[in-house]
Coordinates of C-alpha atoms in Angstrom, one line a residue:
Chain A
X16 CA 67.6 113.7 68.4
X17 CA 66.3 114.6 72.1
X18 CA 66.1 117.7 73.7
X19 CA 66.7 117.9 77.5
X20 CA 65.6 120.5 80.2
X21 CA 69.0 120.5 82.6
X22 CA 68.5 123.3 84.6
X23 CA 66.9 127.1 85.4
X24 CA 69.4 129.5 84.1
X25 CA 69.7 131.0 87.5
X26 CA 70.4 126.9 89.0
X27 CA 74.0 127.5 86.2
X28 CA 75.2 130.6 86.7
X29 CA 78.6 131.9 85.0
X30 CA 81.3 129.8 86.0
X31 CA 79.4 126.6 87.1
X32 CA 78.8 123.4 86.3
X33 CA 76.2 120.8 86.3
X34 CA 76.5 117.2 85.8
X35 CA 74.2 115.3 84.4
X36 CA 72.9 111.5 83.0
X37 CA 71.3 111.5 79.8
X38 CA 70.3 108.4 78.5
X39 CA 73.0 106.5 80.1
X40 CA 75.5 109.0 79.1
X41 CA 77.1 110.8 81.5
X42 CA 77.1 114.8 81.1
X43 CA 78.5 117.8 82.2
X44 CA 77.1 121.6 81.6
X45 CA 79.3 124.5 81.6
X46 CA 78.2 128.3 82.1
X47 CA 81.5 130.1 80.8
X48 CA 81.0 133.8 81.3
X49 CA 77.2 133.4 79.8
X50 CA 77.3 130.9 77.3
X51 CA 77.0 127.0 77.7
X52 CA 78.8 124.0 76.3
X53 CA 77.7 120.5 77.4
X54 CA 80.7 117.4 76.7
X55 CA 80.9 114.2 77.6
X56 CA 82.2 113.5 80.9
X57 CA 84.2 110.9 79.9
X58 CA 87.9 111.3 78.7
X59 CA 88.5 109.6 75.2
X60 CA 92.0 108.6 76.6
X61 CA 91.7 106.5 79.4
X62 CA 88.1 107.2 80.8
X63 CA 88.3 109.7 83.7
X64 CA 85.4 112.1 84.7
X65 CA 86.8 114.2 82.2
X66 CA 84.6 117.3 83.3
X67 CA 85.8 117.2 87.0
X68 CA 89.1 119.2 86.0
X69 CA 89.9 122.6 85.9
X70 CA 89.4 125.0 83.4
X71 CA 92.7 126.6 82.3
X72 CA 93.8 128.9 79.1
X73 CA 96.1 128.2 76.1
X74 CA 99.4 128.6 77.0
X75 CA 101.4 128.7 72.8
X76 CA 104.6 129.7 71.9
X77 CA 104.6 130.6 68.2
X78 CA 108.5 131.4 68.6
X79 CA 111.0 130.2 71.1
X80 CA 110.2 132.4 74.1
X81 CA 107.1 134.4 73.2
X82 CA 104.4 132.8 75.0
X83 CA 100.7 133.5 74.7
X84 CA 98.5 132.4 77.0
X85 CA 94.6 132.9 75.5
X86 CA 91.4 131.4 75.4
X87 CA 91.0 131.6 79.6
X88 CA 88.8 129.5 81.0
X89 CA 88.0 127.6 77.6
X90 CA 90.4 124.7 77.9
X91 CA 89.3 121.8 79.9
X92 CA 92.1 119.8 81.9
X93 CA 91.8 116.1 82.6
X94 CA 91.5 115.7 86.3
X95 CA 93.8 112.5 85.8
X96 CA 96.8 113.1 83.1
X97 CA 96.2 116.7 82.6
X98 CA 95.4 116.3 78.6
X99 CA 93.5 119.6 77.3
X100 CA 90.3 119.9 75.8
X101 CA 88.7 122.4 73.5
X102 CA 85.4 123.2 75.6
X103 CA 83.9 124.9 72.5
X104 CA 84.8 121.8 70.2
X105 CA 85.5 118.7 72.4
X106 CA 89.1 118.1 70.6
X107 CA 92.2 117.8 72.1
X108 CA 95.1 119.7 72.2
X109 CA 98.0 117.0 72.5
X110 CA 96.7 114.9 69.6
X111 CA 93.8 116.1 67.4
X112 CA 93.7 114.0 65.1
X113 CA 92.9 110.8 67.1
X114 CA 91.0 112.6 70.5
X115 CA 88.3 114.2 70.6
X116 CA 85.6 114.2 73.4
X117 CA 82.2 114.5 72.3
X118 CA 80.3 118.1 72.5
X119 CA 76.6 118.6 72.6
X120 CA 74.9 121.7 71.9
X121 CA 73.6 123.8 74.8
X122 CA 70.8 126.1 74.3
X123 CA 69.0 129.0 76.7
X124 CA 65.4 128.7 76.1
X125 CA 62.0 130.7 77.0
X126 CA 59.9 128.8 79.5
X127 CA 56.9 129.0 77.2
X128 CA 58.9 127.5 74.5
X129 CA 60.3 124.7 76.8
X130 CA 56.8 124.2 78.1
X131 CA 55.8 123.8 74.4
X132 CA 58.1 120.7 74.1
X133 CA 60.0 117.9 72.4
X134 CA 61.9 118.7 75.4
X135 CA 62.3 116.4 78.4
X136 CA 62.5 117.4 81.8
X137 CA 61.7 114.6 84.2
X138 CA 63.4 116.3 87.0
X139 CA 62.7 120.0 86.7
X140 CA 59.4 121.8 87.4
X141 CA 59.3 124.4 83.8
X142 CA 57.3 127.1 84.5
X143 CA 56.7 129.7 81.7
X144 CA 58.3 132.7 82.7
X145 CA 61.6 131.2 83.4
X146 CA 64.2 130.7 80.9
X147 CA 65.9 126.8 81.0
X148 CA 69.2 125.4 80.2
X149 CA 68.7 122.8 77.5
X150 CA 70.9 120.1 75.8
X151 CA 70.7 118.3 72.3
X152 CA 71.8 114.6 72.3
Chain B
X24 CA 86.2 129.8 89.6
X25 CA 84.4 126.7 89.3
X26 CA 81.2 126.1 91.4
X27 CA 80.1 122.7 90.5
X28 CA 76.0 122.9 90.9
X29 CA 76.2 118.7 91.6
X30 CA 79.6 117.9 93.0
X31 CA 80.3 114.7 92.4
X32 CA 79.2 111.7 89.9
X33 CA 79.6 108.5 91.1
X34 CA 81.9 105.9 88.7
X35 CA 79.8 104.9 85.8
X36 CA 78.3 101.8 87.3
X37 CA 78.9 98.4 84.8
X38 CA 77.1 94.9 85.2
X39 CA 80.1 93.0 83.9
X40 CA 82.6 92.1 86.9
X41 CA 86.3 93.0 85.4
X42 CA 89.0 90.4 86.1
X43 CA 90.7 90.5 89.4
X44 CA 94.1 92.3 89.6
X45 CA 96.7 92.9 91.3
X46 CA 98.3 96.8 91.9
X47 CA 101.7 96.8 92.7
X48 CA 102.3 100.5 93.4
X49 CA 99.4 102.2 95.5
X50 CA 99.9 105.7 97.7
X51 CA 98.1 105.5 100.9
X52 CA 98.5 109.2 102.6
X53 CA 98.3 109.8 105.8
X54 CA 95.3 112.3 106.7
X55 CA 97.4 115.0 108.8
X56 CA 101.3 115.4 110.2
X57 CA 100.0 113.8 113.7
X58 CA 98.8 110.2 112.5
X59 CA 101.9 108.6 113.3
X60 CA 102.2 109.8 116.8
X61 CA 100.8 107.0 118.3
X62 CA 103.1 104.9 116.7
X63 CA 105.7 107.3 117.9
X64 CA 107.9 107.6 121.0
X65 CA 106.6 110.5 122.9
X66 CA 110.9 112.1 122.9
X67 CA 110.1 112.0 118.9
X68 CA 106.9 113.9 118.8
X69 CA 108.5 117.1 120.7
X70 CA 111.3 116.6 118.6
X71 CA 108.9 116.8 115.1
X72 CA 107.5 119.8 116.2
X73 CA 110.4 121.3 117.1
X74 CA 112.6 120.7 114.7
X75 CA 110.9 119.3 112.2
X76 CA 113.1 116.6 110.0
X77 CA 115.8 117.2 108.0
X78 CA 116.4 115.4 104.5
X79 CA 119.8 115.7 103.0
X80 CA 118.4 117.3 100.1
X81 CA 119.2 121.1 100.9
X82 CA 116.3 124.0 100.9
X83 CA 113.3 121.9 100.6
X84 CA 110.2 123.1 101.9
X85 CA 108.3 120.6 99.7
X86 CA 108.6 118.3 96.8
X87 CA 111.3 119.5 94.7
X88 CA 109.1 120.6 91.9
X89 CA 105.8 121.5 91.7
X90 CA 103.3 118.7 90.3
X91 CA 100.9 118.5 87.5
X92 CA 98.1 118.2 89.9
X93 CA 97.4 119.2 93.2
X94 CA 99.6 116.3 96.0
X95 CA 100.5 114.8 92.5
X96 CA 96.9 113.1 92.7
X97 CA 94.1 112.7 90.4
X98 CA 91.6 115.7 91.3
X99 CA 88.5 113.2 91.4
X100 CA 90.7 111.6 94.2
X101 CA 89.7 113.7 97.7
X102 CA 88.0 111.7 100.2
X103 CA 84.3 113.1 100.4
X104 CA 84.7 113.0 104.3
X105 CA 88.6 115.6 104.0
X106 CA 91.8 115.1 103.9
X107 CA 94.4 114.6 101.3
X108 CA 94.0 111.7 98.2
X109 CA 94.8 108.4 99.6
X110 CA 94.1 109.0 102.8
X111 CA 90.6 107.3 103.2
X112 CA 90.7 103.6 103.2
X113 CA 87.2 103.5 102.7
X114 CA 87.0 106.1 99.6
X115 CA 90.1 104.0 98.2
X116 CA 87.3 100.8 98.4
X117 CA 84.8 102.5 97.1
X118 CA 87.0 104.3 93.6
X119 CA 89.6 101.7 93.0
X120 CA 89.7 98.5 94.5
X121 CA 86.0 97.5 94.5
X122 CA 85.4 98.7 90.8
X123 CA 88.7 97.6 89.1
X124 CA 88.7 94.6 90.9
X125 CA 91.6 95.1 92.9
X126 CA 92.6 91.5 94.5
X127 CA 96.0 92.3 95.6
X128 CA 97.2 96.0 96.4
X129 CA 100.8 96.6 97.3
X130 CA 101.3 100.0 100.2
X131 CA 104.2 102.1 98.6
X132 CA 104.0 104.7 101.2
X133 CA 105.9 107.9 100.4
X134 CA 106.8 111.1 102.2
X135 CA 108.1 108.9 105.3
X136 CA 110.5 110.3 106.4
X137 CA 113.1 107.7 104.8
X138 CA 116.4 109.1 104.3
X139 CA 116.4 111.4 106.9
X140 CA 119.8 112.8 108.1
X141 CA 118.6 112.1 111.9
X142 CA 119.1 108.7 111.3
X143 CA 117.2 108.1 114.3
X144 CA 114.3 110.0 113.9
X145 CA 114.1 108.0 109.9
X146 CA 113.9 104.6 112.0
X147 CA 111.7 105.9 114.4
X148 CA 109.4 107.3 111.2
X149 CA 110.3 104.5 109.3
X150 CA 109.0 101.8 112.3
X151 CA 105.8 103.9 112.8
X152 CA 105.2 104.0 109.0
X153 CA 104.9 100.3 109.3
X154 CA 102.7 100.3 112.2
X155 CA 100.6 103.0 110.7
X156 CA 100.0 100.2 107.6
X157 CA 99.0 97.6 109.8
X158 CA 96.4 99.3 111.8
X159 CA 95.0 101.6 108.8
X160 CA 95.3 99.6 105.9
X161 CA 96.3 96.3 105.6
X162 CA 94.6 95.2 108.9
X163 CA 91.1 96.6 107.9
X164 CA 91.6 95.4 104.2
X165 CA 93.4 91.5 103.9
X166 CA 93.8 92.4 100.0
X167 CA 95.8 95.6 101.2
X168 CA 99.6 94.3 101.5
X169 CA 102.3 96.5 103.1
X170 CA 106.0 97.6 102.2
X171 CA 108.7 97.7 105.5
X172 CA 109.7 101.1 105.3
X173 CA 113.3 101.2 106.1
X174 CA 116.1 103.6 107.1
X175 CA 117.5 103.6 104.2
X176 CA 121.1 105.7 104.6
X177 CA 121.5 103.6 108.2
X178 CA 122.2 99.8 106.8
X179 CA 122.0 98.3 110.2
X180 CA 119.1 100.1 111.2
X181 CA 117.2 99.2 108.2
X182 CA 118.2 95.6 108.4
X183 CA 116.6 95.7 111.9
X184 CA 113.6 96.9 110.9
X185 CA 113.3 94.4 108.1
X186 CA 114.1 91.6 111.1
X187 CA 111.1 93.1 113.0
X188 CA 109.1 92.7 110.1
X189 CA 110.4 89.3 108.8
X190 CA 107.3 86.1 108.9
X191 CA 104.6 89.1 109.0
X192 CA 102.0 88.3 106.3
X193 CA 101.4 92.0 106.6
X194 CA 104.4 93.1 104.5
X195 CA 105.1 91.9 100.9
X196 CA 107.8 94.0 100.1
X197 CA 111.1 96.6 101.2
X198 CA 110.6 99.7 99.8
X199 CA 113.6 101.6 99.1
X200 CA 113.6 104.3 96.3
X201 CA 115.7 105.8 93.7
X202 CA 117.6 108.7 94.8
X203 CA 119.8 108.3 97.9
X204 CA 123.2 109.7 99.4
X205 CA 125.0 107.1 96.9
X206 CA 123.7 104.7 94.1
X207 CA 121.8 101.6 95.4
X208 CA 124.2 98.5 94.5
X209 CA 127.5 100.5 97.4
X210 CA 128.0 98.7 100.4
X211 CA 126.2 101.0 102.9
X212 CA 123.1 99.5 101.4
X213 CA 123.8 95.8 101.7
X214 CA 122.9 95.1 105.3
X215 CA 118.9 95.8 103.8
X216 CA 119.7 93.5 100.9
X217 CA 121.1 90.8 103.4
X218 CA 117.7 91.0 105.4
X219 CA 115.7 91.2 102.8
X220 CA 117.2 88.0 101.2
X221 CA 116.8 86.0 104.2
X222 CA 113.2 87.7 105.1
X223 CA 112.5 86.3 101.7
X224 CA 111.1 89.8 101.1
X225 CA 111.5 91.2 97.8
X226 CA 113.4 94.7 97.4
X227 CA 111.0 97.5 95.6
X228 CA 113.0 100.6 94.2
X229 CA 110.1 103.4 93.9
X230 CA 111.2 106.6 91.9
X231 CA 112.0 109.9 93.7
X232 CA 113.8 110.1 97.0
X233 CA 115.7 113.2 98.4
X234 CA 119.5 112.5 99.0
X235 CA 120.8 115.4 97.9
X236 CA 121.8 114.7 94.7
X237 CA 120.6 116.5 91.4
X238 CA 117.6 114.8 90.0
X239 CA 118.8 114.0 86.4
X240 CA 122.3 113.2 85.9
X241 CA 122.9 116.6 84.5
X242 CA 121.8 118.6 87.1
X243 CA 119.0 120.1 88.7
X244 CA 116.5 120.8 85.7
X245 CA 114.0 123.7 85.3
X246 CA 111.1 122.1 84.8
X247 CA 108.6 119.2 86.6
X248 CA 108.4 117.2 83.5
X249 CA 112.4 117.1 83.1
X250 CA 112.1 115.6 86.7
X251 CA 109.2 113.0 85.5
X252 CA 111.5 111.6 82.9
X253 CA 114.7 111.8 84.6
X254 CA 113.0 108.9 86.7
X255 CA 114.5 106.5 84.6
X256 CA 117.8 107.5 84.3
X257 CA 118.1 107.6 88.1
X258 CA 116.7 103.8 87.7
X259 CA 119.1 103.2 85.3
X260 CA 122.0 104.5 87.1
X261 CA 120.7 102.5 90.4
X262 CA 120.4 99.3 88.5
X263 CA 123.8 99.6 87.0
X264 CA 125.0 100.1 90.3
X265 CA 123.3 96.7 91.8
X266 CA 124.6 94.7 89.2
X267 CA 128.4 96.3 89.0
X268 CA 128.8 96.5 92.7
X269 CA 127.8 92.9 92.5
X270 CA 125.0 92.7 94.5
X271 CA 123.0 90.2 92.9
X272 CA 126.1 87.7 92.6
X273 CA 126.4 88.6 96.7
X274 CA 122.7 88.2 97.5
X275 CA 121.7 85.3 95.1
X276 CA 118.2 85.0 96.4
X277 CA 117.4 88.8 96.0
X278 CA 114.7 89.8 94.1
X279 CA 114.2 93.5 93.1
X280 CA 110.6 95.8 91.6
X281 CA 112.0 98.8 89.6
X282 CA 108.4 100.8 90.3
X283 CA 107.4 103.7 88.3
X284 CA 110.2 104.6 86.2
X285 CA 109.4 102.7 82.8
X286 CA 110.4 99.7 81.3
X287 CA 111.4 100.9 77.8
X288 CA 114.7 101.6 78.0
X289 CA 115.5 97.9 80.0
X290 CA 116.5 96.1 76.9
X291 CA 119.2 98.9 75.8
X292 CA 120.5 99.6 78.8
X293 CA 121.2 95.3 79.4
X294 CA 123.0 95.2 76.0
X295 CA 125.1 98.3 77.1
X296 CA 126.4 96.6 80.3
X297 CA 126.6 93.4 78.8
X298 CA 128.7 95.5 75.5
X299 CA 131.3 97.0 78.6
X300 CA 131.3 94.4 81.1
X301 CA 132.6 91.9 77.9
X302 CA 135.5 94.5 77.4
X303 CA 136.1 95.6 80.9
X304 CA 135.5 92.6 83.3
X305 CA 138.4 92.8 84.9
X306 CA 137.6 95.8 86.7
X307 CA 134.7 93.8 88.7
X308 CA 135.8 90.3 88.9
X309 CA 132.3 89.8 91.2
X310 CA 130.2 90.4 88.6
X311 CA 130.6 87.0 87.1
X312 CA 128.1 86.7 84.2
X313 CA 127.0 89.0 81.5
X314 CA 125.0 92.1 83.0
X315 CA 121.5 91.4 81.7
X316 CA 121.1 87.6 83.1
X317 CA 121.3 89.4 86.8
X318 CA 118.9 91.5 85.0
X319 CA 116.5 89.1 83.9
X320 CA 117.0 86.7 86.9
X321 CA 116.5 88.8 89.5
X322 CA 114.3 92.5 88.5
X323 CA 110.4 92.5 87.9
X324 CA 109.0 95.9 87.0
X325 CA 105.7 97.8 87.7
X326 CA 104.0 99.0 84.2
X327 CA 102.8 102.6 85.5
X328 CA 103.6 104.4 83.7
X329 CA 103.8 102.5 80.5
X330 CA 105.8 103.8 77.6
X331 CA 103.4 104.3 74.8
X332 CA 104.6 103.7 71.5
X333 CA 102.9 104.6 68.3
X334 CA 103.4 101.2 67.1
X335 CA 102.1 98.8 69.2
X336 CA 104.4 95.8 68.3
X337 CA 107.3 98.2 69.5
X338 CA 105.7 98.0 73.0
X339 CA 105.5 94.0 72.3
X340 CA 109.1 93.5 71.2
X341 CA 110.3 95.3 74.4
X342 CA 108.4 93.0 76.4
X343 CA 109.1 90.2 75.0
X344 CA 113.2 90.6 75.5
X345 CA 112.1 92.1 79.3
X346 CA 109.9 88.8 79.7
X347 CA 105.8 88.8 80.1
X348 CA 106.8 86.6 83.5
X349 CA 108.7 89.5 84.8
X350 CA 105.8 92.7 84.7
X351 CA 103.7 93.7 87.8
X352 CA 100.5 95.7 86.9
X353 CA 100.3 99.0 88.9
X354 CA 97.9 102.0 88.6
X355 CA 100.1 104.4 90.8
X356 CA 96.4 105.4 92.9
X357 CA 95.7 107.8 93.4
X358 CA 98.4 110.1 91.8
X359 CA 97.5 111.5 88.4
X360 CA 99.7 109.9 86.4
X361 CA 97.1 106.7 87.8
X362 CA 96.9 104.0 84.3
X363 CA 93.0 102.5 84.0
X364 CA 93.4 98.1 83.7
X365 CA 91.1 98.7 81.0
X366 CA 93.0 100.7 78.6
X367 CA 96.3 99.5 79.5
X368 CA 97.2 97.4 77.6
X369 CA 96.9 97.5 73.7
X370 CA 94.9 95.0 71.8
X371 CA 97.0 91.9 70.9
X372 CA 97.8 90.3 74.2
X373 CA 96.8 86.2 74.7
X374 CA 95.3 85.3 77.8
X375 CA 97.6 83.5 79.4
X376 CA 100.1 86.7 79.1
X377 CA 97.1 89.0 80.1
X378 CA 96.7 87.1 83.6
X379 CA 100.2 86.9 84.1
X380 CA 100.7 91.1 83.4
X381 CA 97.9 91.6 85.9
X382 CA 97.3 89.2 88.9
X383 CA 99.9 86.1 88.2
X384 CA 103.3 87.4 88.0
X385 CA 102.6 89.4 91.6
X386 CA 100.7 86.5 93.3
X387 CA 103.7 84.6 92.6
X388 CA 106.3 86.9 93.1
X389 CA 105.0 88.0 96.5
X390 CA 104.2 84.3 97.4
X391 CA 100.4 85.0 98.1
X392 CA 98.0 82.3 96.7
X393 CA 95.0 83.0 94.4

């Protein structure tokens, strides 16, 4: 496991998102309302940048015409076929079972412990006082 | 709100050169309401903006149902340099042709103005539309091919148009498409099929169209995906029309591309005709053999959007009766229903089938040489 410095907090704030290449892999950041959830940008159906599309609720009907719609701004949408994605889990909502997209934990840390290390940053200057944006692969 | 911090990634870049295809249903847009105006008589452009056009479908101030996505195209789709998707040549290069290889892309251009009820101003729209693909597209890319946009509802106008157009290397194809003032195989419609049989063109049928009528056979639904697969009933209902009305027995050299309305349903709907046209013959002596031998003589069909059956040998067996000579890879760019070559097609297919269903069966339906 590696640990990667993607950004200053203040570079992500809430509702942004950073894309980013990690060992070949190509990854997007997401600050929803203060917490952060990386996924691959990649969409395990046919292979669009998943993490280009909008983020949408749940709209569920647990009876015919009673619909809830929940979860707002947690539900990824393929910017190609529209196919939903659990940002908090990577896995779909029209087929479970077979799709998922891969998640990677995202972490706030303390300059000093970034500075510290294993993390790699090759792009970011870490200074101590900051706090950084950092992703497990 | 979403403020992306890098805005774009560029396509994963690969090292291993994919096989050369062909795309039989691609969307170029035009970049604002004024790119046809030189194309246009001057009379036409006061008229436009005046009056705008007038389809025959009733209240329309835009498509009749909203889309999934935003101009019904893939979101990673806008040019970098504005406008709408599809309406960059060069951005169209640079996502889809260059990286998937694209060796032969077919111009389905929508939102023409075909099927106007100023039958006049559709020809006029209908002639610039053409133009328009010359100088934008096809002349400034040779694997770019265009479609003669036609008239449709004005048989003799459309025939003329197809004339003009006849010997042009330009054009591959007449596109017509689905929904118009009466199904496709009635008589108003076979001036087009008389040009485009002695043109040598083939005819393509693209889903949609606004002639008024209800969009599934039913009525007019409530919802954007009854409207997505209503596509191929109206394909069905057009097909059924063509081979009853005798058409194909008429125009024996026609050839016709059922784009973007499925394939799935081909095989039933044959042995249906064939079930009724054994009991009730009589009633159109023209139609002189079996239903589904016009079928499979004369139609080719674009794969986007395949049906996608759990079971893969159900998608196989439905080929196989449609014929693996008879399918015409299409991604549909930019829209968002777009199909990726490389995940197309399930696991299974032989080579020689696999060249056909991409590059083969096109190059040698549109008479272009590898």
């Amino acid at each position: 496991m590696s640990r990667h410095v993607i950004a200053p907090v203040e570079e992500l704030p809430p509702g942004a998102r950073k894309f980013v290449t990690i060992d070949d892999r190509p990854i997007a950041v997401f600050n929803i309302k203060g917490e952060f959830f990386g996924l691959l940008n990649r969409c395990p159906h046919q292979g669009a940048a998943l993490c280009e599309g909008p983020l949408i609720g749940l709209a569920q009907s647990s009876n015919p015409g009673e619909i809830e719609y929940t979860r707002h701004g947690e539900i990824l949408r393929c910017p190609w076929h529209g196919w939903e994605f659990d940002i908090r889990t990577g896995q779909s909502y029209c087929d479970p079972r077979k799709f998922r997209v891969r998640a990677y934990p995202v972490n706030v840390e303390p300059g000093s412990a970034v500075v510290k290390g294993p993390y790699v940053a090759e792009t970011i200057a870490v200074s101590i006082e900051n706090d950084y944006v950092v992703v497990d692969l | 709100m979403n403020i992306q911090v890098r805005p774009d990634t560029a396509p994963a870049s690969s090292t291993t050169v994919r096989p050369a295809i062909a795309d039989c249903d691609i969307h170029p847009a035009r970049k604002g309401s004024k790119d046809l105006y030189p194309y246009l008589a001057k009379r036409w452009h006061a008229h436009l903006e005046t009056y705008g056009g007038h389809p025959y479908q009733g209240m329309m101030s835009g498509p009749p149902y909203p889309k999934a996505q935003p101009n019904a195209s893939r979101r990673d789709a806008y040019p970098p340099d504005g406008g709408p998707q599809g309406s960059s040549l060069s951005f169209m290069q640079q996502q889809h042709l260059d990286p998937n290889n694209v060796a032969l892309g077919v111009l389905c251009p929508l939102n023409t103005g075909q099927g106007l009820r100023n039958q006049d101003l559709s020809a006029a729209l209908a002639s610039a539309i053409n133009d328009w693909q010359i100088a934008e597209w096809t002349g400034k890319d040779s694997r770019l091919k265009a479609s003669v946009v036609v008239a449709n509802e004005d048989g003799p106008a459309a025939a003329a148009e197809i004339r003009r157009r006849a010997g042009d290397k330009n054009f591959v194809q007449v596109l017509l498409l689905s929904r118009n003032v009466e199904p496709l195989g009635q008589r108003r419609y076979w001036p087009i099929y008389q040009a485009a049989e002695e043109a040598g063109l083939p005819i393509g049928v693209h889903a949609f169209g606004f002639g008024g009528n209800p969009i599934t056979a039913s009525g007019w639904p409530s919802y954007y995906i009854e409207e997505m697969v209503g596509h191929s009933q109206c394909q069905q209902a057009a097909l059924s029309s063509i081979v009853l009305e005798g058409v194909l027995e008429r125009f024996p050299k026609l050839k016709m591309i059922m784009i973007e309305a499925g394939f799935g349903w081909v095989p039933s709907l044959a042995w249906r005709l064939d079930r009724a046209w054994a009991r009730m013959r009589s009633e159109v002596p023209d139609v002189k053999r079996p239903p589904s031998e016009y079928i499979r003589d004369h139609i080719f069909w674009t794969t986007q959007p395949m049906e996608d059956p759990e079971r893969r040998d159900h998608l196989f067996d439905v080929i196989d009766w449609i014929g693996w000579d008879r399918l015409l890879f299409a991604t549909d760019y930019p829209h968002w229903d777009f199909d990726e070559p490389s995940r197309v097609l399930p696991a299974g297919v032989g080579d020689a089938q696999r060249e056909a269903f991409f590059l083969g069966n096109a190059r040698r339906l549109f008479g272009i040489a590898g």
